[in-house]
CSV table of C-alpha atoms and ligand atoms in Angstrom, one decimal:
chain,number,residue,atom,x,y,z
A,1,MET,CA,-23.6,22.2,-22.8
A,2,SER,CA,-22.1,23.8,-25.9
A,3,ALA,CA,-19.3,22.1,-27.8
A,4,SER,CA,-16.8,24.8,-26.9
A,5,ILE,CA,-17.4,24.6,-23.2
A,6,LEU,CA,-17.0,20.8,-23.3
A,7,LEU,CA,-13.8,21.2,-25.3
A,8,CYS,CA,-12.5,23.7,-22.7
A,9,ILE,CA,-13.3,21.3,-19.8
A,10,MET,CA,-11.6,18.4,-21.6
A,11,PHE,CA,-8.5,20.6,-22.2
A,12,LEU,CA,-8.4,21.6,-18.5
A,13,PHE,CA,-8.7,18.0,-17.5
A,14,ALA,CA,-5.9,16.9,-19.8
A,15,PHE,CA,-3.7,19.8,-18.6
A,16,GLN,CA,-4.3,18.8,-14.9
A,17,GLU,CA,-3.5,15.1,-15.6
A,18,ASP,CA,-0.3,16.2,-17.3
A,19,SER,CA,0.7,18.3,-14.4
A,20,PHE,CA,0.0,15.4,-11.9
A,21,LYS,CA,2.1,13.1,-14.1
A,22,LYS,CA,5.0,15.5,-14.0
A,23,LYS,CA,4.8,15.8,-10.2
A,24,ARG,CA,4.6,12.1,-9.9
A,25,GLU,CA,7.7,11.6,-12.0
A,26,GLU,CA,9.5,14.2,-9.9
A,27,LEU,CA,8.5,12.5,-6.7
A,28,VAL,CA,9.8,9.2,-7.9
A,29,GLU,CA,13.0,10.5,-9.3
A,30,GLN,CA,13.9,13.1,-6.7
A,31,HIS,CA,12.8,11.3,-3.5
A,32,ILE,CA,12.2,7.6,-4.1
A,33,MET,CA,15.1,6.7,-6.4
A,34,GLN,CA,17.3,9.2,-4.7
A,35,ARG,CA,16.7,7.4,-1.4
A,36,GLY,CA,17.9,4.1,-2.9
A,37,ILE,CA,14.9,2.3,-4.5
A,38,LYS,CA,16.2,0.4,-7.5
A,39,ASP,CA,13.7,-2.3,-8.4
A,40,GLN,CA,12.5,-1.3,-11.9
A,41,ALA,CA,9.1,-2.8,-11.5
A,42,VAL,CA,8.5,-0.8,-8.3
A,43,ILE,CA,9.7,2.4,-9.9
A,44,ARG,CA,7.4,1.8,-12.9
A,45,SER,CA,4.5,1.2,-10.6
A,46,MET,CA,5.1,4.2,-8.4
A,47,LYS,CA,5.2,6.3,-11.7
A,48,ASN,CA,1.9,4.7,-12.9
A,49,VAL,CA,-0.3,4.8,-9.9
A,50,LYS,CA,-2.2,8.1,-9.6
A,51,ARG,CA,-1.9,8.8,-5.9
A,52,HIS,CA,-4.1,11.9,-6.3
A,53,LEU,CA,-7.0,9.6,-6.8
A,54,PHE,CA,-6.4,7.9,-3.4
A,55,VAL,CA,-6.3,11.1,-1.2
A,56,PRO,CA,-9.4,13.1,-0.1
A,57,GLU,CA,-10.3,15.9,-2.5
A,58,ASN,CA,-9.2,18.7,-0.1
A,59,ASN,CA,-5.7,17.3,-0.1
A,60,VAL,CA,-5.1,16.6,-3.8
A,61,SER,CA,-2.6,19.4,-4.0
A,62,ASN,CA,-0.4,17.5,-1.6
A,63,ALA,CA,-0.8,14.1,-3.2
A,64,TYR,CA,2.8,14.2,-4.7
A,65,ALA,CA,4.6,15.4,-1.5
A,66,ASP,CA,6.6,12.6,0.0
A,67,ARG,CA,4.5,12.4,3.2
A,68,PRO,CA,1.5,10.6,4.7
A,69,LEU,CA,-1.8,12.3,4.4
A,70,PRO,CA,-5.1,11.9,6.4
A,71,ILE,CA,-7.8,9.7,4.8
A,72,GLY,CA,-10.4,10.0,7.5
A,73,TYR,CA,-11.4,7.8,10.5
A,74,GLY,CA,-8.0,8.8,12.1
A,75,GLN,CA,-6.1,6.8,9.4
A,76,THR,CA,-3.5,7.8,6.8
A,77,ILE,CA,-2.3,6.9,3.4
A,78,SER,CA,1.4,6.0,3.8
A,79,GLN,CA,4.3,8.1,2.7
A,80,PRO,CA,5.2,7.2,-1.0
A,81,PHE,CA,8.8,6.4,-0.1
A,82,ILE,CA,7.7,3.9,2.6
A,83,VAL,CA,5.2,2.3,0.1
A,84,ALA,CA,8.0,1.9,-2.4
A,85,TYR,CA,10.4,0.6,0.2
A,86,MET,CA,8.0,-2.0,1.6
A,87,THR,CA,7.1,-3.1,-1.9
A,88,GLU,CA,10.8,-3.5,-2.9
A,89,VAL,CA,11.7,-5.3,0.3
A,90,ILE,CA,9.4,-8.3,-0.5
A,91,ASN,CA,11.1,-8.7,-3.8
A,92,PRO,CA,7.8,-8.8,-5.8
A,93,LYS,CA,7.6,-11.1,-8.8
A,94,PRO,CA,4.9,-11.2,-11.6
A,95,GLU,CA,3.6,-14.6,-10.4
A,96,TYR,CA,3.3,-13.6,-6.7
A,97,LYS,CA,0.2,-13.7,-4.6
A,98,VAL,CA,0.4,-11.0,-1.9
A,99,LEU,CA,-1.7,-10.3,1.2
A,100,GLU,CA,-1.9,-6.8,2.6
A,101,ILE,CA,-3.3,-5.9,6.0
A,102,GLY,CA,-4.6,-2.4,6.3
A,103,THR,CA,-6.1,-1.4,2.9
A,104,GLY,CA,-6.8,2.2,4.0
A,105,SER,CA,-7.1,4.1,0.7
A,106,GLY,CA,-6.1,1.2,-1.4
A,107,TYR,CA,-2.9,2.9,-2.7
A,108,GLN,CA,-0.4,0.3,-1.5
A,109,ALA,CA,-2.7,-2.5,-2.9
A,110,ALA,CA,-2.7,-0.7,-6.3
A,111,VAL,CA,1.1,-0.3,-6.3
A,112,LEU,CA,1.4,-4.0,-5.7
A,113,ALA,CA,-1.3,-5.0,-8.2
A,114,GLU,CA,0.7,-3.3,-11.0
A,115,ILE,CA,3.6,-5.8,-10.3
A,116,VAL,CA,2.1,-9.0,-9.0
A,117,LYS,CA,-0.6,-11.4,-10.2
A,118,GLU,CA,-3.0,-11.3,-7.2
A,119,VAL,CA,-3.4,-9.0,-4.2
A,120,TYR,CA,-5.7,-9.8,-1.2
A,121,THR,CA,-6.2,-6.9,1.1
A,122,ILE,CA,-8.0,-6.6,4.5
A,123,GLU,CA,-9.3,-3.4,6.2
A,124,ILE,CA,-10.9,-3.3,9.6
A,125,ILE,CA,-12.8,0.0,9.2
A,126,PRO,CA,-15.8,-0.8,6.9
A,127,GLU,CA,-16.2,2.7,5.5
A,128,LEU,CA,-12.5,2.7,4.4
A,129,GLY,CA,-12.6,-0.9,3.1
A,130,ASN,CA,-15.8,-0.3,1.1
A,131,ALA,CA,-14.6,3.0,-0.4
A,132,ALA,CA,-11.2,1.5,-1.3
A,133,ALA,CA,-12.9,-1.5,-3.0
A,134,ALA,CA,-15.1,0.8,-5.1
A,135,ARG,CA,-12.1,3.1,-6.0
A,136,LEU,CA,-10.0,0.1,-7.1
A,137,LYS,CA,-12.8,-1.3,-9.1
A,138,LYS,CA,-13.4,2.0,-10.8
A,139,LEU,CA,-9.7,2.2,-11.7
A,140,GLY,CA,-9.9,-1.2,-13.3
A,141,TYR,CA,-7.7,-3.2,-10.8
A,142,ASN,CA,-9.4,-6.6,-11.2
A,143,ASN,CA,-6.5,-8.5,-9.5
A,144,ILE,CA,-7.2,-6.9,-6.1
A,145,ASN,CA,-9.7,-8.4,-3.6
A,146,VAL,CA,-10.7,-6.4,-0.6
A,147,LYS,CA,-12.3,-7.8,2.5
A,148,VAL,CA,-13.6,-5.9,5.6
A,149,SER,CA,-12.4,-7.8,8.6
A,150,ASP,CA,-9.8,-8.0,11.3
A,151,GLY,CA,-6.5,-8.7,9.5
A,152,TYR,CA,-5.0,-10.4,12.6
A,153,PHE,CA,-6.4,-13.7,11.2
A,154,GLY,CA,-5.2,-13.2,7.7
A,155,TRP,CA,-7.2,-14.6,4.8
A,156,LYS,CA,-6.7,-18.3,5.0
A,157,GLU,CA,-8.9,-19.4,2.0
A,158,HIS,CA,-6.5,-17.8,-0.5
A,159,GLY,CA,-3.2,-18.6,1.2
A,160,PRO,CA,-0.4,-19.4,1.4
A,161,TYR,CA,1.0,-16.1,0.2
A,162,ASP,CA,4.4,-15.3,-1.3
A,163,ALA,CA,4.6,-12.2,0.8
A,164,ILE,CA,2.5,-10.3,3.4
A,165,ILE,CA,2.7,-6.5,3.9
A,166,VAL,CA,1.2,-5.1,7.1
A,167,THR,CA,0.6,-1.3,7.0
A,168,ALA,CA,-0.4,-0.7,10.7
A,169,ALA,CA,1.9,-1.0,13.7
A,170,ALA,CA,1.4,-4.2,15.7
A,171,GLU,CA,2.9,-5.1,19.1
A,172,PHE,CA,3.8,-8.6,17.8
A,173,ILE,CA,3.6,-10.5,14.5
A,174,PRO,CA,0.1,-12.1,14.3
A,175,PRO,CA,0.8,-15.9,14.3
A,176,PRO,CA,-1.9,-16.6,11.6
A,177,LEU,CA,0.1,-14.5,9.2
A,178,ILE,CA,3.2,-16.6,9.7
A,179,GLU,CA,1.1,-19.7,9.1
A,180,GLN,CA,-0.3,-18.3,5.9
A,181,LEU,CA,3.1,-17.5,4.5
A,182,LYS,CA,4.7,-19.7,1.9
A,183,GLU,CA,8.0,-21.4,2.5
A,184,GLY,CA,10.7,-18.9,1.7
A,185,GLY,CA,8.1,-16.1,1.9
A,186,LYS,CA,8.6,-12.6,3.5
A,187,ILE,CA,6.5,-10.5,5.8
A,188,VAL,CA,7.2,-6.8,6.2
A,189,ILE,CA,5.5,-5.2,9.3
A,190,PRO,CA,6.0,-2.2,11.6
A,191,ILE,CA,6.4,-3.5,15.2
A,192,GLY,CA,6.1,-1.2,18.2
A,193,SER,CA,3.9,1.0,20.3
A,194,PRO,CA,1.2,3.2,18.8
A,195,PHE,CA,2.7,6.3,17.2
A,196,MET,CA,6.2,5.8,18.8
A,197,ASN,CA,9.3,3.6,18.8
A,198,GLN,CA,8.3,1.5,15.9
A,199,THR,CA,10.7,-0.5,13.7
A,200,LEU,CA,9.9,-1.8,10.3
A,201,MET,CA,10.8,-5.6,10.4
A,202,LEU,CA,11.4,-8.1,7.7
A,203,ILE,CA,10.4,-11.7,8.6
A,204,GLU,CA,11.4,-14.7,6.5
A,205,LYS,CA,10.1,-18.2,6.7
A,206,LYS,CA,12.9,-20.8,6.1
A,207,GLY,CA,11.9,-24.3,7.0
A,208,LYS,CA,10.8,-24.4,10.7
A,209,LYS,CA,12.9,-21.3,11.3
A,210,ILE,CA,11.7,-17.7,11.3
A,211,THR,CA,14.4,-15.0,10.8
A,212,THR,CA,13.7,-11.4,11.7
A,213,LYS,CA,15.6,-8.3,10.6
A,214,SER,CA,15.1,-4.7,11.7
A,215,LEU,CA,15.0,-2.4,8.7
A,216,MET,CA,14.4,1.2,9.9
A,217,PRO,CA,12.5,3.3,12.4
A,218,VAL,CA,9.0,4.2,11.2
A,219,VAL,CA,5.7,5.8,12.3
A,220,PHE,CA,2.5,4.0,11.4
A,221,VAL,CA,-1.1,4.2,12.7
A,222,PRO,CA,-1.9,1.4,15.2
A,223,PHE,CA,-2.9,-2.1,14.3
A,224,THR,CA,-6.3,-2.4,16.0
A,225,ARG,CA,-8.5,-5.4,17.0
A,226,LYS,CA,-12.2,-5.8,16.5
A,227,LYS,CA,-14.1,-5.4,19.8
A,228,GLU,CA,-16.2,-8.5,20.5
B,301,SAH,N1,-2.0,0.7,3.1
B,301,SAH,C1,-2.8,1.9,3.3
B,301,SAH,C2,-2.4,2.6,4.6
B,301,SAH,C3,-3.5,2.6,5.5
B,301,SAH,S1,-3.1,3.1,7.2
B,301,SAH,C4,-2.8,2.9,2.1
B,301,SAH,O1,-2.0,2.6,1.2
B,301,SAH,O2,-3.5,3.8,2.1
B,301,SAH,C5,-3.4,1.5,8.0
B,301,SAH,C6,-4.7,0.9,7.9
B,301,SAH,O3,-4.8,-0.3,8.6
B,301,SAH,C7,-5.9,1.8,8.4
B,301,SAH,O4,-6.8,2.0,7.4
B,301,SAH,C8,-6.5,0.9,9.6
B,301,SAH,O5,-7.9,1.0,9.7
B,301,SAH,C9,-6.1,-0.5,9.1
B,301,SAH,N2,-6.0,-1.5,10.2
B,301,SAH,C10,-5.6,-1.3,11.5
B,301,SAH,N3,-5.7,-2.5,12.2
B,301,SAH,C11,-6.2,-3.4,11.3
B,301,SAH,C12,-6.5,-4.8,11.4
B,301,SAH,N4,-6.4,-5.4,12.5
B,301,SAH,N5,-7.0,-5.4,10.3
B,301,SAH,C13,-7.1,-4.7,9.1
B,301,SAH,N6,-6.9,-3.4,9.0
B,301,SAH,C14,-6.4,-2.8,10.0
């Protein structure tokens, strides 16, 4: 390849990256902050993580629209506002260890990993889990650990966690997740029937007491269980 063609490709690449950055800033400022997200660490992370690298190639042009997008196997990458909201609601701190159930594309894990010390994430569909692990490694996120498994059981070896984020709608809170939560920790989870009547819930563990709070209506893909 001649030097001038190579230069031209590099220029186009830089131009495209710049245009994605601009769109990302617009998305964060005009949708995410506009709708009330205030945590500076969350805002910074949403501006940093390149969502266009987490969506299938044929949908890259929609990567910075504030909506979920298909990622294959009937699953979706969540809407950016919801990702920001769920991240803010656990009140993430730099020293936190967070468990995510439903790795999907790995986007939510990346948003968390920019803020907290360690992220553990579980995906039930092997193809998605393996692709996300490879993507996150390529992007240099060495504080994210991906496991292909049924997230119902959590990831006991690395617990207890400061917070747990579940990104698929369950009919009830899996008891192992409550067990693996630290004292004073938070779980954010959509509860309800598949694709309808779901509520995003915030669970807090205070002593022997568990408090629950409804946050907002949401639509998530279903939390599935491994067939024996
Ligand atoms: N957090 C993801 C969103 C993925 S959608 C992202 O940022 O892209 C929810 C994901 O949860 C799907 O990939 C689905 O396969 C997965 N899932 C559903 N039930 C699960 C379970 N029991 N354990 C682990 N993952 C599960």
